[in-house]
Short mmCIF file of C-alpha atoms and ligand atoms in Angstrom, two decimals:
data_model
loop_
_atom_site.label_atom_id
_atom_site.label_comp_id
_atom_site.label_asym_id
_atom_site.label_seq_id
_atom_site.Cartn_x
_atom_site.Cartn_y
_atom_site.Cartn_z
CA UNK L 1 4.00 2.55 -29.09
CA UNK L 2 4.21 2.08 -25.33
CA UNK L 3 1.40 3.38 -23.11
CA UNK L 4 1.88 6.90 -21.71
CA UNK L 5 3.56 7.17 -18.32
CA UNK L 6 1.03 7.10 -15.47
CA UNK L 7 0.97 10.27 -13.35
CA UNK L 8 -1.22 9.67 -10.35
CA UNK L 9 -2.32 10.61 -6.89
CA UNK L 10 -3.60 8.22 -4.22
CA UNK L 11 -5.90 7.90 -1.19
CA UNK L 12 -7.46 5.09 0.84
CA UNK L 13 -11.12 4.68 1.79
CA UNK L 14 -10.93 4.64 5.57
CA UNK L 15 -8.45 7.48 5.63
CA UNK L 16 -10.65 9.99 3.81
CA UNK L 17 -14.26 8.85 3.55
CA UNK L 18 -15.97 9.15 6.92
CA UNK L 19 -19.71 8.42 6.78
CA UNK L 20 -19.39 5.40 9.03
CA UNK L 21 -23.00 4.35 8.89
CA UNK L 22 -23.97 6.05 5.69
CA UNK L 23 -25.05 3.70 2.87
CA UNK L 24 -25.80 1.00 5.46
CA UNK L 25 -22.08 0.49 6.09
CA UNK L 26 -21.37 -2.03 8.86
CA UNK L 27 -18.59 -1.52 11.47
CA UNK L 28 -14.98 -2.18 10.62
CA UNK L 29 -11.84 -3.01 12.57
CA UNK L 30 -10.62 0.58 12.44
CA UNK L 31 -13.97 1.83 13.81
CA UNK L 32 -13.36 -0.43 16.80
CA UNK L 33 -9.75 0.70 17.19
CA UNK L 34 -10.80 4.36 17.11
CA UNK L 35 -13.32 3.80 19.87
CA UNK L 36 -10.62 2.64 22.30
CA UNK L 37 -9.73 5.60 24.53
CA UNK L 38 -6.17 6.77 23.96
CA UNK L 39 -5.50 4.65 20.86
CA UNK L 40 -5.53 7.56 18.40
CA UNK L 41 -2.57 9.72 19.35
CA UNK L 42 -4.08 13.13 18.65
CA UNK L 43 -7.32 12.12 20.38
CA UNK L 44 -9.39 12.85 17.28
CA UNK L 45 -12.94 11.56 17.76
CA UNK L 46 -14.32 8.74 15.66
CA UNK L 47 -16.66 10.93 13.65
CA UNK L 48 -14.00 13.39 12.56
CA UNK L 49 -13.24 12.88 8.88
CA UNK L 50 -12.52 14.60 5.56
CA UNK L 51 -16.02 13.59 4.46
CA UNK L 52 -14.64 12.28 1.17
CA UNK L 53 -17.78 10.16 0.89
CA UNK L 54 -19.97 13.21 0.30
CA UNK L 55 -17.46 15.59 -1.22
CA UNK L 56 -16.32 13.29 -4.01
CA UNK L 57 -17.51 15.53 -6.84
CA UNK L 58 -15.54 18.43 -5.45
CA UNK L 59 -12.55 16.14 -4.90
CA UNK L 60 -12.58 14.96 -8.50
CA UNK L 61 -12.20 18.62 -9.51
CA UNK L 62 -9.13 18.82 -7.24
CA UNK L 63 -7.68 15.63 -8.71
CA UNK L 64 -8.17 17.00 -12.22
CA UNK L 65 -6.53 20.29 -11.24
CA UNK L 66 -3.31 18.37 -10.57
CA UNK L 67 -3.11 17.28 -14.20
CA UNK L 68 -2.78 13.60 -13.24
CA UNK L 69 -3.93 10.81 -15.55
CA UNK L 70 -4.85 8.32 -12.78
CA UNK L 71 -6.44 8.32 -9.34
CA UNK L 72 -5.68 5.42 -7.00
CA UNK L 73 -8.35 4.85 -4.35
CA UNK L 74 -9.53 1.88 -2.33
CA UNK L 75 -12.90 0.25 -1.81
CA UNK L 76 -14.24 -0.03 1.69
CA UNK L 77 -15.20 -3.69 2.14
CA UNK L 78 -17.48 -2.75 5.06
CA UNK L 79 -19.42 -0.31 2.86
CA UNK L 80 -20.05 -2.65 -0.05
CA UNK L 81 -20.55 -5.95 1.82
CA UNK L 82 -22.59 -5.94 5.01
CA UNK L 83 -20.52 -7.54 7.75
CA UNK L 84 -18.05 -8.41 5.03
CA UNK L 85 -20.32 -11.11 3.60
CA UNK L 86 -23.53 -9.81 2.02
CA UNK L 87 -23.69 -7.52 -0.99
CA UNK L 88 -24.80 -3.97 -0.25
CA UNK L 89 -25.67 -2.34 -3.60
CA UNK L 90 -26.29 1.03 -1.97
CA UNK L 91 -22.69 1.17 -0.76
CA UNK L 92 -21.43 0.14 -4.20
CA UNK L 93 -23.47 2.89 -5.85
CA UNK L 94 -21.17 5.48 -4.30
CA UNK L 95 -18.06 3.95 -5.90
CA UNK L 96 -19.84 3.76 -9.25
CA UNK L 97 -20.72 7.45 -8.97
CA UNK L 98 -17.10 8.24 -8.12
CA UNK L 99 -15.85 6.27 -11.14
CA UNK L 100 -18.36 8.01 -13.43
CA UNK L 101 -17.28 11.40 -12.15
CA UNK L 102 -13.61 10.51 -12.72
CA UNK L 103 -14.39 9.35 -16.24
CA UNK L 104 -16.13 12.65 -17.02
CA UNK L 105 -12.94 14.38 -15.90
CA UNK L 106 -10.81 12.09 -18.11
CA UNK L 107 -9.13 10.35 -15.17
CA UNK L 108 -8.51 6.61 -15.05
CA UNK L 109 -9.12 4.53 -11.94
CA UNK L 110 -6.60 2.35 -10.14
CA UNK L 111 -8.47 0.43 -7.46
CA UNK L 112 -6.97 -1.10 -4.33
CA UNK L 113 -9.30 -3.79 -3.04
CA UNK L 114 -7.87 -4.02 0.47
CA UNK L 115 -6.18 -1.12 2.21
CA UNK L 116 -5.68 -1.88 5.93
CA UNK L 117 -9.30 -1.92 7.08
CA UNK L 118 -11.41 -5.06 7.50
CA UNK L 119 -15.08 -5.65 8.37
CA UNK L 120 -15.17 -6.08 12.14
CA UNK L 121 -17.07 -9.38 12.00
CA UNK L 122 -14.34 -10.91 9.85
CA UNK L 123 -11.66 -9.58 12.17
CA UNK L 124 -13.44 -11.17 15.11
CA UNK L 125 -13.57 -14.46 13.22
CA UNK L 126 -9.77 -14.50 13.05
CA UNK L 127 -9.00 -12.06 10.24
CA UNK L 128 -6.33 -13.45 7.88
CA UNK L 129 -5.42 -16.19 10.35
CA UNK L 130 -8.64 -17.93 9.43
CA UNK L 131 -8.48 -19.33 5.90
CA UNK L 132 -12.24 -18.97 5.48
CA UNK L 133 -11.62 -15.27 4.91
CA UNK L 134 -10.15 -16.10 1.50
CA UNK L 135 -13.55 -17.00 0.07
CA UNK L 136 -15.18 -13.91 1.59
CA UNK L 137 -12.47 -11.75 0.03
CA UNK L 138 -12.94 -13.40 -3.36
CA UNK L 139 -16.70 -12.71 -3.19
CA UNK L 140 -16.12 -9.10 -2.24
CA UNK L 141 -13.67 -8.71 -5.16
CA UNK L 142 -16.09 -10.42 -7.55
CA UNK L 143 -18.75 -7.85 -6.61
CA UNK L 144 -16.32 -4.97 -7.17
CA UNK L 145 -15.27 -6.41 -10.51
CA UNK L 146 -18.84 -6.94 -11.73
CA UNK L 147 -19.89 -3.42 -10.82
CA UNK L 148 -16.80 -1.40 -11.66
CA UNK L 149 -15.03 -3.31 -14.45
CA UNK L 150 -15.88 -0.73 -17.10
CA UNK L 151 -14.01 1.96 -15.22
CA UNK L 152 -10.91 0.36 -13.73
CA UNK L 153 -7.62 0.11 -15.63
CA UNK L 154 -5.60 -1.56 -12.87
CA UNK L 155 -6.78 -3.67 -9.92
CA UNK L 156 -4.55 -4.04 -6.88
CA UNK L 157 -5.47 -6.79 -4.45
CA UNK L 158 -3.58 -5.72 -1.29
CA UNK L 159 -1.95 -2.57 -0.08
CA UNK L 160 1.35 -3.36 1.67
CA UNK L 161 0.85 -7.05 2.24
CA UNK L 162 3.80 -7.33 4.64
CA UNK L 163 2.65 -4.43 6.77
CA UNK L 164 -0.83 -5.81 7.12
CA UNK L 165 0.22 -9.34 8.01
CA UNK L 166 2.69 -8.02 10.61
CA UNK L 167 0.85 -5.06 12.10
CA UNK L 168 -2.82 -5.36 11.17
CA UNK L 169 -3.81 -8.59 12.92
CA UNK L 170 -1.90 -9.25 16.14
CA UNK L 171 0.35 -7.13 18.33
CA UNK L 172 4.00 -7.63 17.40
CA UNK L 173 7.11 -6.45 19.23
CA UNK L 174 8.83 -3.52 17.51
CA UNK L 175 6.06 -2.91 14.96
CA UNK L 176 3.28 -0.30 15.00
CA UNK L 177 0.09 -1.63 16.65
CA UNK L 178 -2.66 -1.32 14.03
CA UNK L 179 -5.17 -3.89 15.22
CA UNK L 180 -7.26 -4.92 18.18
CA UNK L 181 -5.64 -7.10 20.77
CA UNK L 182 -6.28 -10.49 19.23
CA UNK L 183 -5.22 -13.73 20.91
CA UNK L 184 -4.01 -15.73 17.91
CA UNK L 185 -4.02 -19.01 19.87
CA UNK L 186 -7.82 -18.86 19.91
CA UNK L 187 -7.74 -19.53 16.18
CA UNK L 188 -4.50 -21.43 15.64
CA UNK L 189 -3.87 -23.27 18.89
CA UNK L 190 -0.60 -23.01 20.75
CA UNK L 191 1.70 -21.65 18.03
CA UNK L 192 4.24 -18.82 18.06
CA UNK L 193 3.41 -15.31 16.91
CA UNK L 194 5.84 -15.78 14.03
CA UNK L 195 3.87 -18.80 12.87
CA UNK L 196 0.66 -16.75 13.10
CA UNK L 197 2.14 -13.99 10.92
CA UNK L 198 3.31 -16.57 8.38
CA UNK L 199 -0.15 -18.17 8.24
CA UNK L 200 -1.69 -14.75 7.65
CA UNK L 201 0.88 -14.02 4.92
CA UNK L 202 0.12 -17.37 3.33
CA UNK L 203 -3.65 -16.78 3.34
CA UNK L 204 -3.23 -13.31 1.87
CA UNK L 205 -0.98 -14.62 -0.91
CA UNK L 206 -3.49 -17.35 -1.76
CA UNK L 207 -6.31 -14.79 -1.72
CA UNK L 208 -4.33 -12.60 -4.12
CA UNK L 209 -3.76 -15.53 -6.47
CA UNK L 210 -7.43 -16.60 -6.42
CA UNK L 211 -8.59 -13.07 -7.25
CA UNK L 212 -5.97 -12.83 -9.99
CA UNK L 213 -7.24 -16.06 -11.57
CA UNK L 214 -10.89 -15.05 -11.21
CA UNK L 215 -10.37 -11.64 -12.82
CA UNK L 216 -8.33 -13.11 -15.67
CA UNK L 217 -10.99 -15.74 -16.30
CA UNK L 218 -13.50 -12.95 -16.72
CA UNK L 219 -11.24 -10.83 -18.92
CA UNK L 220 -7.75 -11.88 -19.87
CA UNK L 221 -6.70 -8.38 -20.91
CA UNK L 222 -7.18 -7.15 -17.35
CA UNK L 223 -4.20 -6.04 -15.23
CA UNK L 224 -3.87 -7.11 -11.61
CA UNK L 225 -1.12 -6.05 -9.23
CA UNK L 226 -0.08 -6.29 -5.61
CA UNK L 227 1.55 -3.63 -3.45
CA UNK L 228 4.54 -4.21 -1.24
CA UNK L 229 5.60 -1.53 1.21
CA UNK L 230 9.11 -1.38 0.01
CA UNK L 231 11.81 -0.07 2.28
CA UNK L 232 15.06 -0.97 0.57
CA UNK L 233 18.07 -1.57 2.81
CA UNK L 234 21.73 -0.62 2.63
CA UNK L 235 24.63 -1.83 4.71
CA UNK L 236 25.61 0.79 7.28
CA UNK L 237 29.12 0.75 5.83
CA UNK L 238 28.99 3.28 3.04
CA UNK L 239 25.47 2.50 1.86
CA UNK L 240 26.50 -0.68 0.12
CA UNK L 241 24.40 -3.69 -0.78
CA UNK L 242 25.88 -6.56 1.18
CA UNK L 243 24.70 -9.94 2.45
CA UNK L 244 22.94 -8.42 5.45
CA UNK L 245 21.24 -5.57 3.60
CA UNK L 246 20.07 -7.97 0.94
CA UNK L 247 18.66 -10.30 3.60
CA UNK L 248 16.72 -7.45 5.20
CA UNK L 249 15.28 -6.29 1.86
CA UNK L 250 14.35 -9.87 1.01
CA UNK L 251 12.56 -10.32 4.34
CA UNK L 252 10.48 -7.19 3.85
CA UNK L 253 9.92 -7.12 0.10
CA UNK L 254 10.87 -10.18 -1.92
CA UNK L 255 9.43 -12.64 0.60
CA UNK L 256 5.92 -11.61 -0.48
CA UNK L 257 6.62 -11.61 -4.18
CA UNK L 258 8.71 -14.71 -4.80
CA UNK L 259 5.84 -17.22 -4.55
CA UNK L 260 3.88 -15.12 -7.06
CA UNK L 261 6.36 -13.86 -9.60
CA UNK L 262 9.82 -15.35 -9.30
CA UNK L 263 11.13 -18.28 -11.33
CA UNK L 264 11.46 -20.01 -7.99
CA UNK L 265 7.64 -19.92 -7.49
CA UNK L 266 8.24 -20.51 -3.77
CA UNK L 267 9.24 -18.69 -0.59
CA UNK L 268 12.42 -16.68 -1.05
CA UNK L 269 15.57 -18.76 -1.14
CA UNK L 270 17.21 -19.04 2.26
CA UNK L 271 14.30 -17.78 4.42
CA UNK L 272 13.56 -21.21 5.84
CA UNK L 273 16.95 -21.07 7.51
CA UNK L 274 15.62 -18.17 9.59
CA UNK L 275 11.97 -19.17 9.97
CA UNK L 276 12.32 -22.93 10.39
CA UNK L 277 9.02 -24.75 10.92
CA UNK L 278 7.16 -21.45 11.34
CA UNK L 279 7.20 -21.20 7.56
CA UNK L 280 4.22 -23.12 6.18
CA UNK L 281 4.99 -25.13 3.03
CA UNK L 282 3.11 -24.79 -0.27
CA UNK L 283 1.51 -27.72 -2.04
CA UNK L 284 2.26 -28.17 -5.75
CA UNK L 285 -1.32 -27.14 -6.49
CA UNK L 286 -0.96 -23.91 -4.51
CA UNK L 287 2.28 -23.10 -6.28
CA UNK L 288 0.56 -23.56 -9.61
CA UNK L 289 -2.26 -21.28 -8.51
CA UNK L 290 0.18 -18.54 -7.52
CA UNK L 291 2.61 -18.82 -10.42
CA UNK L 292 2.95 -15.62 -12.49
CA UNK L 293 0.09 -13.77 -10.87
CA UNK L 294 1.49 -10.25 -10.98
CA UNK L 295 0.90 -8.13 -14.06
CA UNK L 296 2.15 -4.92 -12.46
CA UNK L 297 4.52 -4.85 -9.52
CA UNK L 298 3.36 -2.01 -7.28
CA UNK L 299 5.82 -0.44 -4.84
CA UNK L 300 5.00 1.97 -2.02
CA UNK L 301 8.30 3.61 -1.31
CA UNK L 302 9.02 6.10 1.47
CA UNK L 303 12.54 5.54 2.77
CA UNK L 304 15.44 3.10 2.93
CA UNK L 305 17.12 1.72 6.07
CA UNK L 306 20.71 1.23 7.09
CA UNK L 307 21.33 -2.18 8.64
CA UNK L 308 24.11 -4.18 10.25
CA UNK L 309 24.65 -7.83 11.19
CA UNK L 310 23.24 -9.12 14.50
CA UNK L 311 19.69 -9.35 15.86
CA UNK L 312 18.07 -6.05 16.82
CA UNK L 313 15.14 -5.67 19.20
CA UNK L 314 12.07 -6.03 16.95
CA UNK L 315 10.70 -9.45 16.07
CA UNK L 316 11.61 -8.95 12.41
CA UNK L 317 15.21 -8.13 13.31
CA UNK L 318 15.36 -11.03 15.76
CA UNK L 319 14.21 -13.51 13.14
CA UNK L 320 16.37 -12.33 10.29
CA UNK L 321 19.37 -11.40 12.47
CA UNK L 322 19.88 -7.81 11.40
CA UNK L 323 19.70 -4.46 13.19
CA UNK L 324 18.43 -1.21 11.77
CA UNK L 325 20.82 1.55 12.72
CA UNK L 326 20.22 5.24 13.17
CA UNK L 327 20.49 6.74 9.79
CA UNK L 328 22.14 9.91 8.75
CA UNK L 329 19.77 10.93 5.98
CA UNK L 330 17.82 14.21 6.35
CA UNK L 331 14.64 14.06 8.46
CA UNK L 332 12.65 15.74 5.77
CA UNK L 333 9.31 15.50 7.57
CA UNK L 334 10.59 17.17 10.75
CA UNK L 335 12.22 15.83 13.89
CA UNK L 336 9.48 13.38 14.85
CA UNK L 337 8.88 11.91 11.44
CA UNK L 338 10.00 8.40 10.48
CA UNK L 339 10.74 9.64 6.99
CA UNK L 340 14.24 10.12 5.65
CA UNK L 341 15.26 11.71 2.37
CA UNK L 342 17.39 9.43 0.25
CA UNK L 343 15.94 9.06 -3.26
CA UNK L 344 18.74 6.70 -4.27
CA UNK L 345 16.85 4.07 -2.27
CA UNK L 346 14.01 3.95 -4.78
CA UNK L 347 16.48 3.14 -7.56
CA UNK L 348 18.17 0.44 -5.53
CA UNK L 349 14.77 -1.05 -4.78
CA UNK L 350 13.81 -1.27 -8.46
CA UNK L 351 17.25 -2.65 -9.26
CA UNK L 352 16.75 -5.45 -6.74
CA UNK L 353 14.45 -7.09 -9.30
CA UNK L 354 17.17 -7.16 -11.94
CA UNK L 355 19.58 -10.07 -12.23
CA UNK L 356 23.05 -9.38 -10.89
CA UNK L 357 26.02 -9.99 -13.14
CA UNK L 358 26.74 -13.67 -13.44
CA UNK L 359 23.38 -14.65 -11.90
CA UNK L 360 20.39 -16.12 -13.63
CA UNK L 361 17.33 -13.84 -13.80
CA UNK L 362 14.89 -14.75 -11.02
CA UNK L 363 12.18 -12.26 -12.03
CA UNK L 364 10.33 -11.87 -15.31
CA UNK L 365 12.38 -9.76 -17.58
CA UNK L 366 11.43 -6.11 -17.46
CA UNK L 367 8.39 -6.53 -15.20
CA UNK L 368 6.24 -3.37 -15.28
CA UNK L 369 6.70 -1.43 -12.04
CA UNK L 370 4.32 1.18 -10.69
CA UNK L 371 5.36 3.45 -7.83
CA UNK L 372 1.97 3.24 -6.14
CA UNK L 373 2.81 5.54 -3.18
CA UNK L 374 5.52 8.04 -2.37
CA UNK L 375 5.07 11.13 -0.25
CA UNK L 376 6.06 13.22 2.72
CA UNK L 377 4.30 14.62 5.77
CA UNK L 378 4.17 18.33 6.61
CA UNK L 379 7.12 19.56 8.61
CA UNK L 380 5.33 20.93 11.69
CA UNK L 381 7.88 23.74 11.99
CA UNK L 382 6.47 25.50 8.94
CA UNK L 383 3.10 26.73 7.82
CA UNK L 384 1.60 23.66 6.20
CA UNK L 385 0.65 25.48 3.00
CA UNK L 386 4.32 26.32 2.37
CA UNK L 387 5.29 22.68 1.94
CA UNK L 388 8.75 23.14 0.46
CA UNK L 389 9.91 19.93 2.12
CA UNK L 390 7.22 17.99 0.22
CA UNK L 391 8.30 19.60 -3.06
CA UNK L 392 11.91 18.63 -2.38
CA UNK L 393 10.89 15.09 -1.44
CA UNK L 394 8.58 14.46 -4.40
CA UNK L 395 10.98 16.15 -6.84
CA UNK L 396 13.94 14.06 -5.68
CA UNK L 397 12.00 10.83 -6.01
CA UNK L 398 10.35 11.61 -9.33
CA UNK L 399 13.77 12.46 -10.79
CA UNK L 400 15.18 9.20 -9.44
CA UNK L 401 12.31 7.22 -10.95
CA UNK L 402 12.78 8.91 -14.31
CA UNK L 403 16.52 8.34 -14.18
CA UNK L 404 15.94 4.61 -13.68
CA UNK L 405 13.39 4.66 -16.50
CA UNK L 406 15.86 6.33 -18.85
CA UNK L 407 18.32 3.55 -17.97
CA UNK L 408 15.81 0.92 -19.09
CA UNK L 409 13.93 0.01 -15.89
CA UNK L 410 10.34 -0.64 -16.93
CA UNK L 411 8.71 1.76 -14.49
CA UNK L 412 5.32 2.68 -15.93
CA UNK L 413 4.11 5.29 -13.47
CA UNK L 414 4.39 7.36 -10.33
CA UNK L 415 1.58 7.98 -7.83
CA UNK L 416 1.97 10.59 -5.12
CA UNK L 417 0.64 10.02 -1.61
CA UNK L 418 -1.69 11.69 -0.80
CA UNK L 419 -4.41 13.76 -2.39
CA UNK L 420 -5.40 15.37 0.90
CA UNK L 421 -4.56 15.37 4.61
CA UNK L 422 -6.30 12.35 6.07
CA UNK L 423 -6.47 9.95 8.99
CA UNK L 424 -2.86 8.83 9.38
CA UNK L 425 -3.98 5.68 11.21
CA UNK L 426 -3.09 5.77 14.92
CA UNK L 427 -1.45 9.20 14.53
CA UNK L 428 -4.92 10.56 13.79
CA UNK L 429 -4.98 13.81 11.85
CA UNK L 430 -1.78 15.16 13.42
CA UNK L 431 0.51 13.83 10.70
CA UNK L 432 -0.45 15.30 7.35
CA UNK L 433 0.56 13.84 4.01
CA UNK L 434 -1.83 15.80 1.76
CA UNK L 435 -1.16 17.90 -1.30
CA UNK L 436 -4.38 19.63 -0.26
CA UNK L 437 -4.83 20.71 3.32
CA UNK L 438 -8.20 19.96 4.94
CA UNK L 439 -9.74 22.27 7.48
CA UNK L 440 -11.16 19.65 9.80
CA UNK L 441 -12.72 22.15 12.16
CA UNK L 442 -14.82 23.78 9.45
CA UNK L 443 -18.27 22.40 8.80
CA UNK L 444 -17.58 22.09 5.10
CA UNK L 445 -14.14 20.44 5.62
CA UNK L 446 -12.78 22.83 3.04
CA UNK L 447 -9.70 21.88 1.04
CA UNK L 448 -6.86 24.33 0.29
CA UNK L 449 -4.05 23.62 -2.15
CA UNK L 450 -0.56 23.58 -0.68
CA UNK L 451 2.36 24.92 -2.77
CA UNK L 452 3.08 21.38 -3.94
CA UNK L 453 -0.17 21.30 -5.96
CA UNK L 454 1.00 23.92 -8.44
CA UNK L 455 4.47 22.40 -8.38
CA UNK L 456 3.28 18.83 -9.12
CA UNK L 457 1.09 20.05 -11.95
CA UNK L 458 4.02 21.90 -13.53
CA UNK L 459 6.37 18.96 -12.99
CA UNK L 460 3.94 16.63 -14.77
CA UNK L 461 3.57 19.06 -17.69
CA UNK L 462 7.33 19.50 -18.03
CA UNK L 463 8.08 15.79 -17.84
CA UNK L 464 5.33 14.97 -20.33
CA UNK L 465 6.86 17.41 -22.82
CA UNK L 466 10.31 15.93 -22.24
CA UNK L 467 8.97 12.40 -22.84
CA UNK L 468 7.46 13.47 -26.15
CA UNK L 469 10.78 14.68 -27.54
C1 LIG U 501 0.11 3.49 3.73
C2 LIG U 501 -0.79 4.71 3.88
C3 LIG U 501 -0.17 5.68 4.88
C4 LIG U 501 1.20 6.09 4.35
C5 LIG U 501 1.92 7.13 5.19
C6 LIG U 501 1.57 3.82 3.60
O1 LIG U 501 2.32 2.81 4.13
O2 LIG U 501 -0.31 2.72 2.63
O3 LIG U 501 -2.05 4.27 4.28
O4 LIG U 501 -0.98 6.78 5.10
O5 LIG U 501 2.01 4.94 4.31
O6 LIG U 501 2.23 6.64 6.45
#
């Protein structure tokens, strides 16, 4: 019998925890970003947080009230390793307590080892541009594994590997700025920014593979995945998949997966044509290390894009010679949101891993897929508790996922983003993705369920019954 479908909810450490110096935590890159005047759009001060670190017992009760089977959270590297390099058992104790509490409530843990934030010392030493970080990451992951292995059913090395390599290290034209202003030439010499991004991508992929091998050496029944932030693309002409839309999807999604899970075991076919010498080659030994190192393919899906031929203004569009066009899909998160409602995109994304008629299969047959994030921000025009837009968004996507599953796509679970309103990176607390609202001005940071809480619980119950028939 196949394992029950995973129904989950997700958060990330820096976005909810707070407690910057609690547990002997050392500063991180996001602490430094938040201290720069004007960098956080809503001006929220650095010590404002949901206090997830101290309210975890209460939060586990909220998680359980949703009726989910799994909770996806991340581990704060700066809390469990001082300066990113030295074990800090006091920081780890908190995650153990959280796992124990989840177990008591019958909830399984999915752990993301790296979700956007990095110990500041490691950032200042070059972040993912400096290959020495790989060993520090492996040691951090080893510590997490040793301490938490009894509780975790799925380990995820990186959240949104493309996003981090493009936006989390250096400043890149046309991408959000989620880092400090690093001069990459200090670490790599006089190379282009594209080359710097590719080196970071390469180091992250190698780090993933090393952690995969280490964890499997310790326990071969373990499951390790990687998350790509997956914005599928359609051609502007009638939402078709054409050469240009496929190229854009490949650049954003498949590029990071092909070395690890495709038959090719190399960078995606055809990308060298666009990247030239900026694309670092792999040695045969590295390819062997990376080969087949994804047990569960994890997709964060929020929206698709419409594209057309010809270089747009961002660096990504310049390199891969496509332009994202204004799309016509509903702005479900309000006028200023980047979200669009088009659930068909999640199906097309999953289908992009299937062989097309007449083509040889490039991906392992029926690879297990987990939707590791999908969610919608409050529409500021309405009272945030009445989140009908979120219900419409989640409902549309869950139905699409289940439709694909019924058709034979091996999608093993769905994880909603996010448990509670939290720090939406440089948007601060102004953009709210939570199923629970958080009163940030109250001393107790009280949580209140939005309408979607009751709805998600009922949806899970109904779908579970349907799956049993
Ligand atoms: C990230 C989250 C973020 C969410 C909504 C995802 O790409 O993993 O950290 O809060 O998008 O913007």
